[in-house]
Tab-separated table of C-alpha atoms and ligand atoms in Angstrom:
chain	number	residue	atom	x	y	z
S	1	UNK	CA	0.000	0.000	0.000
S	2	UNK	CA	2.574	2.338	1.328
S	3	UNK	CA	5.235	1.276	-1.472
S	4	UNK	CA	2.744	2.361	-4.728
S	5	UNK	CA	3.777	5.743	-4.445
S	6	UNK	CA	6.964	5.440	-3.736
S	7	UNK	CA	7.617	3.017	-5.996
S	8	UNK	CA	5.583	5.668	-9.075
S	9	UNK	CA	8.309	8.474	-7.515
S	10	UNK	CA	11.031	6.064	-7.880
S	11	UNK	CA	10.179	5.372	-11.451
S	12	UNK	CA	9.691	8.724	-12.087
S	13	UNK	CA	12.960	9.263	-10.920
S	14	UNK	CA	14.202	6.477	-12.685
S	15	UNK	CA	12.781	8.065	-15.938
S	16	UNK	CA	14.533	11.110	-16.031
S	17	UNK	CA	17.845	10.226	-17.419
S	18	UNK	CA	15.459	7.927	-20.179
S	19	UNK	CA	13.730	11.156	-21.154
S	20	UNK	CA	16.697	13.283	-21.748
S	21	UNK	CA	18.655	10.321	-23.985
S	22	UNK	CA	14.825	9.756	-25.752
S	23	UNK	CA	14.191	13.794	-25.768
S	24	UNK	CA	15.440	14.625	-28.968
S	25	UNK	CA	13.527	11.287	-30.559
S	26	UNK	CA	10.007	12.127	-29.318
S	27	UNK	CA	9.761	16.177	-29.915
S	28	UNK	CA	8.013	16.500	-33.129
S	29	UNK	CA	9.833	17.485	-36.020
S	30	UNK	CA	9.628	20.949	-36.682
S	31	UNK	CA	7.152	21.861	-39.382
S	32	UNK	CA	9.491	22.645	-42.021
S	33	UNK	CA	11.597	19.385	-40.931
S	34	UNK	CA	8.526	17.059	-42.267
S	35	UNK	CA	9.585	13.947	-43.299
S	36	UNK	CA	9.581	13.322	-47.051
S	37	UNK	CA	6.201	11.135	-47.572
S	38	UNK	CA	6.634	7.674	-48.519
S	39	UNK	CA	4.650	8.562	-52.117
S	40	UNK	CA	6.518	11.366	-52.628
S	41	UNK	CA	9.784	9.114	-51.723
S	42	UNK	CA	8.140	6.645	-54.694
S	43	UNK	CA	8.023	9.103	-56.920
S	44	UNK	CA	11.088	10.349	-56.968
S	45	UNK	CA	12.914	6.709	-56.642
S	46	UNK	CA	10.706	5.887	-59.719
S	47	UNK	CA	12.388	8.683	-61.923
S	48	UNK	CA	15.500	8.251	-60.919
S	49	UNK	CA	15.831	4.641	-61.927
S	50	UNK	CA	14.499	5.864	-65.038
S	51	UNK	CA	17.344	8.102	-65.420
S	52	UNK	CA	19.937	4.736	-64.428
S	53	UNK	CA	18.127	2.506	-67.070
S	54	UNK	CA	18.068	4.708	-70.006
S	55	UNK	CA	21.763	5.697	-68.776
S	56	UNK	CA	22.477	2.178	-68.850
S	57	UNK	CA	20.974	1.392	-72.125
S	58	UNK	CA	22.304	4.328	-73.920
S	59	UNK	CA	25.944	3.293	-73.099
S	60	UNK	CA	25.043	-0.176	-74.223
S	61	UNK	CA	23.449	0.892	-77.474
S	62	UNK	CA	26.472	3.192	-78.136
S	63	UNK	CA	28.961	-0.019	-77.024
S	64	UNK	CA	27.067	-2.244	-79.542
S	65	UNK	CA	26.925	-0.104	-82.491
S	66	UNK	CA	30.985	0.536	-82.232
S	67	UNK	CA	29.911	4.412	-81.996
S	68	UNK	CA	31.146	5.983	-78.770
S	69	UNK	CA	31.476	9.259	-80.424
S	70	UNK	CA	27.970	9.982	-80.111
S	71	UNK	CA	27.373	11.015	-77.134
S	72	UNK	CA	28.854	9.662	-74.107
S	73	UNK	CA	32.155	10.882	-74.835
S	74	UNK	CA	32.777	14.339	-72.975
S	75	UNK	CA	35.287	15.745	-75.893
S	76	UNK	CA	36.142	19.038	-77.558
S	77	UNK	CA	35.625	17.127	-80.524
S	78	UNK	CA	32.166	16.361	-79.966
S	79	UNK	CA	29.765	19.563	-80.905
S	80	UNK	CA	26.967	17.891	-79.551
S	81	UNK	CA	27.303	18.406	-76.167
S	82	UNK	CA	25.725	20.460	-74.411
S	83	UNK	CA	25.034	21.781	-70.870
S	84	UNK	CA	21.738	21.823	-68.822
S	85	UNK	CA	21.152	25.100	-66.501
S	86	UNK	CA	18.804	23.493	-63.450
S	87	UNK	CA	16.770	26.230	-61.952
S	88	UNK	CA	16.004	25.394	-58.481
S	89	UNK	CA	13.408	28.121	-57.725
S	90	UNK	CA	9.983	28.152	-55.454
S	91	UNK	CA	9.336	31.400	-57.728
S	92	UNK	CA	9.428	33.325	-61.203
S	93	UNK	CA	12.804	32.765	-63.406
S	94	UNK	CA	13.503	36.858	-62.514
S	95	UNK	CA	16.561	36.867	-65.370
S	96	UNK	CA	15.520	34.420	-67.429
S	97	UNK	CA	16.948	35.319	-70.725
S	98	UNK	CA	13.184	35.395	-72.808
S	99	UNK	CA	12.161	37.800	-69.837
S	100	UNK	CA	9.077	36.859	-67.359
S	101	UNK	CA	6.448	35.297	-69.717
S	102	UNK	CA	3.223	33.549	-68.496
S	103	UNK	CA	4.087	30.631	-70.194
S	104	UNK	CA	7.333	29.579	-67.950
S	105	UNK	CA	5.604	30.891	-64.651
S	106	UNK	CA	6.492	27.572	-62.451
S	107	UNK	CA	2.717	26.654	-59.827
S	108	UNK	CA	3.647	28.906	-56.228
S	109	UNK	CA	4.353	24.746	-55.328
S	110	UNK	CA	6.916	24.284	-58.102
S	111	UNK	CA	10.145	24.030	-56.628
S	112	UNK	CA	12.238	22.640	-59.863
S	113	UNK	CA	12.663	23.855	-63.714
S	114	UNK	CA	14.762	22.759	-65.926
S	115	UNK	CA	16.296	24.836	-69.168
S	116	UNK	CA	18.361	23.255	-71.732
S	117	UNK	CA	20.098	25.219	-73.884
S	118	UNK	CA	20.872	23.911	-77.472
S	119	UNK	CA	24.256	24.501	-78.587
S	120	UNK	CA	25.456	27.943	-78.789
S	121	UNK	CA	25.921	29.376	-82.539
S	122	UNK	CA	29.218	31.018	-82.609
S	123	UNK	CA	27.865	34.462	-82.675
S	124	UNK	CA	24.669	34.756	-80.131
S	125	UNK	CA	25.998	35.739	-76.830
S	126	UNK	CA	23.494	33.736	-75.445
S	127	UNK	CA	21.926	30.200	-75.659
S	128	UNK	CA	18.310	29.788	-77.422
S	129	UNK	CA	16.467	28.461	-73.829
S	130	UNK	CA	13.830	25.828	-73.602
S	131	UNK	CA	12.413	26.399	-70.817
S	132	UNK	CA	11.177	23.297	-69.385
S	133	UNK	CA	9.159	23.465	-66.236
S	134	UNK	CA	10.081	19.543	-64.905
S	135	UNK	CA	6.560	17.864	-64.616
S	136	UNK	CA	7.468	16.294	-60.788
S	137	UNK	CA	8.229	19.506	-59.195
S	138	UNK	CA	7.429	19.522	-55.461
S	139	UNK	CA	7.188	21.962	-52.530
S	140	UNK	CA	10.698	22.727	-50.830
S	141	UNK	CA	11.552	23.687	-47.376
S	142	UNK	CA	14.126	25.656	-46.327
S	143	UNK	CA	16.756	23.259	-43.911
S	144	UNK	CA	15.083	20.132	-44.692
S	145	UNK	CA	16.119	17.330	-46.887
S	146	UNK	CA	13.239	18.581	-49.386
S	147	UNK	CA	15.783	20.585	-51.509
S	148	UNK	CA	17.825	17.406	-51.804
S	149	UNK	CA	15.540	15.885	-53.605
S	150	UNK	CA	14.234	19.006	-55.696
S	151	UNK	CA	18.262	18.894	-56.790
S	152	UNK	CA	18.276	14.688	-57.637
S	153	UNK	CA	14.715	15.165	-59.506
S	154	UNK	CA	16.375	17.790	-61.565
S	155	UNK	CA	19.732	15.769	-62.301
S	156	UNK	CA	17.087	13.333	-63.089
S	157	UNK	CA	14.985	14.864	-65.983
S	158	UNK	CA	18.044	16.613	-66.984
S	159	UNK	CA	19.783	13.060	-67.631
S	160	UNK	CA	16.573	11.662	-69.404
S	161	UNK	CA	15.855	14.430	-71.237
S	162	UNK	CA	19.070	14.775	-73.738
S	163	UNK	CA	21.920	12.167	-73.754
S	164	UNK	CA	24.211	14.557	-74.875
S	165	UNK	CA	23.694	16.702	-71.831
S	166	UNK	CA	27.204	16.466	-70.438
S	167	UNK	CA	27.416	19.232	-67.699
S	168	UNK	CA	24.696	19.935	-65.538
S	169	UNK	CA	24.879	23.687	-63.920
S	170	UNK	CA	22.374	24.230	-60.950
S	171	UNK	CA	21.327	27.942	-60.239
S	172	UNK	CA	18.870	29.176	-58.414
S	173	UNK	CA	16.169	32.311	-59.434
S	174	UNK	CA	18.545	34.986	-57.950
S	175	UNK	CA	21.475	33.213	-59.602
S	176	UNK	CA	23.197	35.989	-62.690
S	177	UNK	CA	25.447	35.163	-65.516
S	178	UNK	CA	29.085	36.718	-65.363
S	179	UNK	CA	29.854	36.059	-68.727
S	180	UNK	CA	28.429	35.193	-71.999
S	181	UNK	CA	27.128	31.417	-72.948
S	182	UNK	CA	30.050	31.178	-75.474
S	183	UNK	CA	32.567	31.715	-72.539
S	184	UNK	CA	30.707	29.487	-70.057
S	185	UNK	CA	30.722	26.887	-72.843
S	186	UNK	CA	34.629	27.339	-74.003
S	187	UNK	CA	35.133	27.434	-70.092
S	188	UNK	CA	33.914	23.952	-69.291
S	189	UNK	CA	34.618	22.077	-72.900
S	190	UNK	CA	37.554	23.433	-74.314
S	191	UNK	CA	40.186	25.800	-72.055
S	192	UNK	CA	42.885	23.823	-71.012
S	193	UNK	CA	43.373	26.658	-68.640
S	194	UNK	CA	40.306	27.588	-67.163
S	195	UNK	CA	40.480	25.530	-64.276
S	196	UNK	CA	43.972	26.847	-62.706
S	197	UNK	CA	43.891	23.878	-60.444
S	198	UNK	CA	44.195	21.422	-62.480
S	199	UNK	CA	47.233	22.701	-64.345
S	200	UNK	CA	49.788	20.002	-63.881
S	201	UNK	CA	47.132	17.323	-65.459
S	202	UNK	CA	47.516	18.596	-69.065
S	203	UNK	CA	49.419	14.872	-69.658
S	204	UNK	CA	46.375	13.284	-69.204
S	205	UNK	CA	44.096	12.481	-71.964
S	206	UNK	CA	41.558	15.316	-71.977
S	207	UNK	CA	38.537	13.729	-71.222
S	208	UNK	CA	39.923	12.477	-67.732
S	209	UNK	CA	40.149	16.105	-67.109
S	210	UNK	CA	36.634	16.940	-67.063
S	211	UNK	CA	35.818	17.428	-63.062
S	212	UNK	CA	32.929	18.552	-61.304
S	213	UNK	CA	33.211	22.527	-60.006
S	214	UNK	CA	31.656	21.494	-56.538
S	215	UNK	CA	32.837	23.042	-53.286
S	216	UNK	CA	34.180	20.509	-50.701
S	217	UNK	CA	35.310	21.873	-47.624
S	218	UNK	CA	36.329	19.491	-44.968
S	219	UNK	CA	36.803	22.393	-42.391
S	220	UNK	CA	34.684	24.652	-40.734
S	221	UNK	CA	33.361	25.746	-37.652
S	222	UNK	CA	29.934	24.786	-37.476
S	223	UNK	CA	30.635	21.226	-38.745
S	224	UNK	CA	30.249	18.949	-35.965
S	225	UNK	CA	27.237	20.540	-34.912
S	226	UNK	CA	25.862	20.088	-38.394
S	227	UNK	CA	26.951	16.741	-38.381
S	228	UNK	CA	25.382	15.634	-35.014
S	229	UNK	CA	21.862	17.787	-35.950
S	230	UNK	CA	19.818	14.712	-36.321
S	231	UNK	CA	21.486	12.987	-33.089
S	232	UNK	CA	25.192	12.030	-32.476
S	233	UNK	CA	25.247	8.745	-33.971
S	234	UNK	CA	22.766	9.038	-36.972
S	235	UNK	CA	24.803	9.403	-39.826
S	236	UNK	CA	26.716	6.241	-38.932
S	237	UNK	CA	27.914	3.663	-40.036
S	238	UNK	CA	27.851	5.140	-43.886
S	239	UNK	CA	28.635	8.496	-42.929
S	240	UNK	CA	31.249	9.004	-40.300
S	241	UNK	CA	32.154	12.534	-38.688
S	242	UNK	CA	35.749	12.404	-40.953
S	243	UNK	CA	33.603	11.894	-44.207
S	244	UNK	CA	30.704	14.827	-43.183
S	245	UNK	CA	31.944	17.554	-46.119
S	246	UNK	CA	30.223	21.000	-46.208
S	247	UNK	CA	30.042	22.967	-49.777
S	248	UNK	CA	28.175	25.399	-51.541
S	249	UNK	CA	24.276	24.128	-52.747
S	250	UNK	CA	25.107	25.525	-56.532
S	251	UNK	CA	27.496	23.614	-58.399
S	252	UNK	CA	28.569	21.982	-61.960
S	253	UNK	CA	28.317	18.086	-62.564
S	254	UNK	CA	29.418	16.218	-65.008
S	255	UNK	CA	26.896	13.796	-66.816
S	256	UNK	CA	28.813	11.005	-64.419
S	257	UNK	CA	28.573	12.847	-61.222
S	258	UNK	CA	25.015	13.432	-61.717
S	259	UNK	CA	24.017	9.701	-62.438
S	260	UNK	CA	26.098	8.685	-59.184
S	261	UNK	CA	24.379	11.236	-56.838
S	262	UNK	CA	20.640	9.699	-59.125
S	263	UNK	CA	21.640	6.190	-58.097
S	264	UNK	CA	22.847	6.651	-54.069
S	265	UNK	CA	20.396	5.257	-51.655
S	266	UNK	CA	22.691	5.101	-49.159
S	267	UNK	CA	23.338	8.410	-48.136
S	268	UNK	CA	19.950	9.494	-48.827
S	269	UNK	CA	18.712	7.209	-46.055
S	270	UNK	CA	20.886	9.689	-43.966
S	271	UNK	CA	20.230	12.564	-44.850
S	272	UNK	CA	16.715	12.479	-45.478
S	273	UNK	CA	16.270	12.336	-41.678
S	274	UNK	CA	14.758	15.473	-40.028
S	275	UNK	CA	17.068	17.765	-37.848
S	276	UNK	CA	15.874	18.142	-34.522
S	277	UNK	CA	17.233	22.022	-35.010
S	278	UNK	CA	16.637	23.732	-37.919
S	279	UNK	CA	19.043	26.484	-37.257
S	280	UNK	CA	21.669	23.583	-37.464
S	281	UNK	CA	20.215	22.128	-40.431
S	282	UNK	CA	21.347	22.903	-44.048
S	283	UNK	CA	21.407	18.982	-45.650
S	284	UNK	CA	21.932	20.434	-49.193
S	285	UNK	CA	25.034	21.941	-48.455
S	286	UNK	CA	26.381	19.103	-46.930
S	287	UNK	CA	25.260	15.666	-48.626
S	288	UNK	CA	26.216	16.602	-52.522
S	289	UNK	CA	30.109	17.577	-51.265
S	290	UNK	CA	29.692	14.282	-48.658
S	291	UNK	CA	28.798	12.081	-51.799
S	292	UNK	CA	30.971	13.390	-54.187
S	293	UNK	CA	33.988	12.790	-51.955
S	294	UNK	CA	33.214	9.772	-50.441
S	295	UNK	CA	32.994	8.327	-54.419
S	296	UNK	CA	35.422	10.584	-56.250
S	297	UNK	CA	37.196	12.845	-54.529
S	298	UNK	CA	39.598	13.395	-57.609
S	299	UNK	CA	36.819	13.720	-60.282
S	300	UNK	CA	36.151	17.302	-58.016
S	301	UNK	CA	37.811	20.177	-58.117
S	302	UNK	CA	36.376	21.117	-54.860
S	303	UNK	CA	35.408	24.737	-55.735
S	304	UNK	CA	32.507	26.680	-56.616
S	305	UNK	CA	31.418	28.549	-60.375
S	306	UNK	CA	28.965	30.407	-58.296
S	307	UNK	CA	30.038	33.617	-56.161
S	308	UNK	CA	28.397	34.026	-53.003
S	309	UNK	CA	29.081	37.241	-50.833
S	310	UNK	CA	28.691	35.414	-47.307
S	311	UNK	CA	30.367	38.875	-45.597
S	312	UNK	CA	27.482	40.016	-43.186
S	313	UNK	CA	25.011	37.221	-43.900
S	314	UNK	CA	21.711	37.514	-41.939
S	315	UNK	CA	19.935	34.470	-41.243
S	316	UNK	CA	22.118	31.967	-42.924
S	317	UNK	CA	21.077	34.126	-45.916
S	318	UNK	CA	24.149	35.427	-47.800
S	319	UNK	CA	24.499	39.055	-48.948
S	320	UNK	CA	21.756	40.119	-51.075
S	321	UNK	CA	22.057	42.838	-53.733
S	322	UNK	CA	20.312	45.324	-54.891
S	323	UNK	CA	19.700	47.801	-58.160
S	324	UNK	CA	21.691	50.679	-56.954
S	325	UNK	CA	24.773	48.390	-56.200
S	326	UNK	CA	24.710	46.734	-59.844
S	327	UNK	CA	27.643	48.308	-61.998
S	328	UNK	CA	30.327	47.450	-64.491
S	329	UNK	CA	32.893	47.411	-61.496
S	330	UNK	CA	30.862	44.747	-59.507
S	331	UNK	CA	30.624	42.662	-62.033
S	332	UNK	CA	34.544	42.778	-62.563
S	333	UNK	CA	34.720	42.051	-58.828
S	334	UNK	CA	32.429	39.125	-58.889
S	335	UNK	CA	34.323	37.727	-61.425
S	336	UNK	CA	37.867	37.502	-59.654
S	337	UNK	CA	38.292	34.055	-58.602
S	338	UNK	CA	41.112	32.516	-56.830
S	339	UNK	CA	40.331	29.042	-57.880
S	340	UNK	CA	39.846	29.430	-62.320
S	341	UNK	CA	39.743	31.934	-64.706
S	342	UNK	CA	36.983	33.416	-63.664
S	343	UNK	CA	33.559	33.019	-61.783
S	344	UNK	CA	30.683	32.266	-63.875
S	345	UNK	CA	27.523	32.840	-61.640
S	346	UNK	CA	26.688	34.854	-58.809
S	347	UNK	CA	24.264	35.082	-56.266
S	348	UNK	CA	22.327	36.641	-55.096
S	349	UNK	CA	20.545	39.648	-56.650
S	350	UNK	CA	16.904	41.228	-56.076
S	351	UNK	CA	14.290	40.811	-59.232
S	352	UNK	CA	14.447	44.338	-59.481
S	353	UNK	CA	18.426	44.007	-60.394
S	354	UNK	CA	17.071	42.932	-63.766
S	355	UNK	CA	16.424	46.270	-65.453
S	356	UNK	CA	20.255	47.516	-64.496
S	357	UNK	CA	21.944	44.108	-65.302
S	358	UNK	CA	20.226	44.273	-68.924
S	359	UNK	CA	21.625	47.952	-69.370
S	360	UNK	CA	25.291	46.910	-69.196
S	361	UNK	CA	24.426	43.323	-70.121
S	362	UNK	CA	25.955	44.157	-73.792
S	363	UNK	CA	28.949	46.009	-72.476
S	364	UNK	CA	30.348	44.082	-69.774
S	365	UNK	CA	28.620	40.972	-68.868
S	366	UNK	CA	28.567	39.331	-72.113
S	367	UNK	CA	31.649	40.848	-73.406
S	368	UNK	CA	34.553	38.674	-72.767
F	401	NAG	C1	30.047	41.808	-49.732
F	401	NAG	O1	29.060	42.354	-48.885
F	401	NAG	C2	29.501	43.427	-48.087
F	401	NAG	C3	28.357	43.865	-47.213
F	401	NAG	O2	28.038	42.882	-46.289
F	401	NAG	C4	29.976	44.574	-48.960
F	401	NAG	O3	30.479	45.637	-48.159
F	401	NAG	C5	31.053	44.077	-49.921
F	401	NAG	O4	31.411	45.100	-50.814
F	401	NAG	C6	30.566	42.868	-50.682
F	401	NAG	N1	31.644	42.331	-51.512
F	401	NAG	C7	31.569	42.248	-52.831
F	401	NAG	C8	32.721	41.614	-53.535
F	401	NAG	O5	30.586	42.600	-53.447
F	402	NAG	C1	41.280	34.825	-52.473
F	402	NAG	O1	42.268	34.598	-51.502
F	402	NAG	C2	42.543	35.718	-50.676
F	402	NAG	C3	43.711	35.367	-49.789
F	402	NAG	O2	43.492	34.160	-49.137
F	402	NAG	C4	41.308	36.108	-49.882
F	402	NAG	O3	41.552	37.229	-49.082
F	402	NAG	C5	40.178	36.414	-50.861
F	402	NAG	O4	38.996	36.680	-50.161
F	402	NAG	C6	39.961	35.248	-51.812
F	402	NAG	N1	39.020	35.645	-52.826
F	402	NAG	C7	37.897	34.963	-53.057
F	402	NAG	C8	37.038	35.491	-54.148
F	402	NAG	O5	37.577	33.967	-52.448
């Protein structure tokens, strides 16, 4: 009789220490943290072994008919390649090159477009654009796993929709050119000195050379914290602490990269769990660089196309700016990279930037 109440205090007691190791398992996931439903999981698994299989058969076809130079060769020689500009946008296209039209306004759900420029004609400045709004497009959260998989179901269409798509440049709606298509082009098919880290590879056969401008940073302050955000051992076995790589979200694949990060389950299991802080929480910036140099480190140069300004960020939001701040010299500045030749995107600019960017779009950004 006497011992019931003692015995609930006791066990109350006892429960404590249980409900500080369970804690971070039973608060509810924050409600941008929700967990990627099991259609929407289908869905997206269903495209992306469509991507693998018609990957898979293309090579074959092109191994049968004793004609790699179709497409699957990444070669100056080849003047069918092409690259695919992903638009990963939960808005309008502000600097889409045909301008704001009704007929490439993404749904307010749309998270994902696709453009694929044809080849460039030696003397437009800029690529004719099909804009291609990708049919699967879902809603995207900011520091959830969501924008992970708006990224794979882009590699995805981008893979199936042209074989000769052989580098695949993800931008964002506040993303700008620095230069002119002909330059981005040359840049990534042609300059044997464009990418000034790679300099002492010119012996190798060229197509070895062709690397994926990702950021990989194994460094940085925040990174354990980032690492531990879904609980300290969550990531392991597959991903341990020395593997957990932090990069910028924009970044340039190659046609190979993109079909590996299409096919990995593995780390997706990972990090497609929720944070239990969503200050903490930035999986895009961290499982593409993880991936990339778990698999091939090498094939990476382990820098970024796209400037950022990250000098008085606000919010995990890097600097923004705005019409009275777009000249000729920024655009020189922007450029200036320490890594290649030059930048070729940068981020990230108002809508509003538009009307200045297109006056000195003819005199400086497109002139190189
Ligand atoms: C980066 O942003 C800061 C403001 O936070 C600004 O003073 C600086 O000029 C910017 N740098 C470049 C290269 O635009
Ligand atoms: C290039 O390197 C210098 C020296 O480390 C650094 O101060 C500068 O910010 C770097 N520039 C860019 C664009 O990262």
């Amino acid at each position: 009789m006497l011992s019931s109440p003692f015995v609930l205090i006791f066990s109350l007691l006892l429960s404590l220490p249980i409900l500080f190791l369970l804690a971070p398992r039973i608060l509810p996931p924050r409600p941008h943290s929700i967990p990627i439903s099991p259609s929407d999981e289908l869905d997206d698994q269903t495209l992306f072994n469509r991507a693998v299989a018609q990957s898979h058969s293309n090579n074959n076809n092109n191994n049968n008919n004793n004609n790699p130079s179709k497409f699957f060769h990444l070669s100056s020689k080849n003047p069918s390649l092409k690259i695919a500009f992903l638009f990963l946008t939960n808005s309008d296209l502000h600097f889409s090159p045909s301008g704001p039209s009704s007929s490439t306004k993404p749904p307010q759900t749309s998270s994902t477009s696709t453009s694929t420029p044809t080849p460039p004609s030696p003397t437009s400045p800029s690529p004719p654009f099909l804009n291609k709004l990708i049919p699967h497009a879902k809603r995207t959260f900011r520091a959830s796993p969501t924008l992970i998989s708006a990224t794979r179901r882009l590699l995805a269409t981008a893979l199936l929709d042209d074989p000769a798509n052989a580098y695949f440049a993800l931008l964002s709606q506040h993303c700008i050119p620095l230069h002119s298509f002909n330059y981005v082009y040359h840049s990534l098919f042609l300059s044997p000195t464009f990418d000034s880290s790679a300099k002492d590879d010119a012996s190798l056969p060229l197509r070895l050379r062709y690397r994926s401008f990702l950021e990989i940073l194994h460094r940085s302050p925040k990174l354990w914290r980032r690492y531990a955000a879904r609980g300290r051992y969550a990531m392991m076995p597959e991903v341990p602490f020395s593997s957990f790589r932090v990069g910028s979200q924009f970044f340039t694949l190659t046609r190979r990269h993109a079909l590996l990060v299409v096919k990995d389950r593995t780390l997706w299991r990972k990090f497609k769990i929720p944070c239990y802080r969503d200050d903490e929480c930035y999986p895009e910036e961290h499982y593409f660089p993880t991936l990339l140099s778990m698999q091939d480190p090498d094939g990476c140069t382990k820098y970024t196309l796209t400037r950022v300004n990250w000098t008085g960020t606000v919010n995990g939001h890097p600097y923004t700016y705005r019409p009275p701040e777009v000249s000729p010299e920024l655009i020189l500045r922007l450029r200036q990279s320490n890594h290649s030749e030059s930048y070729l995107f940068a981020r990230k600019f108002t809508p509003d930037c538009l009307e200045p960017l297109m006056r000195i779009a003819k005199s400086v950004i497109f002139k190189d």
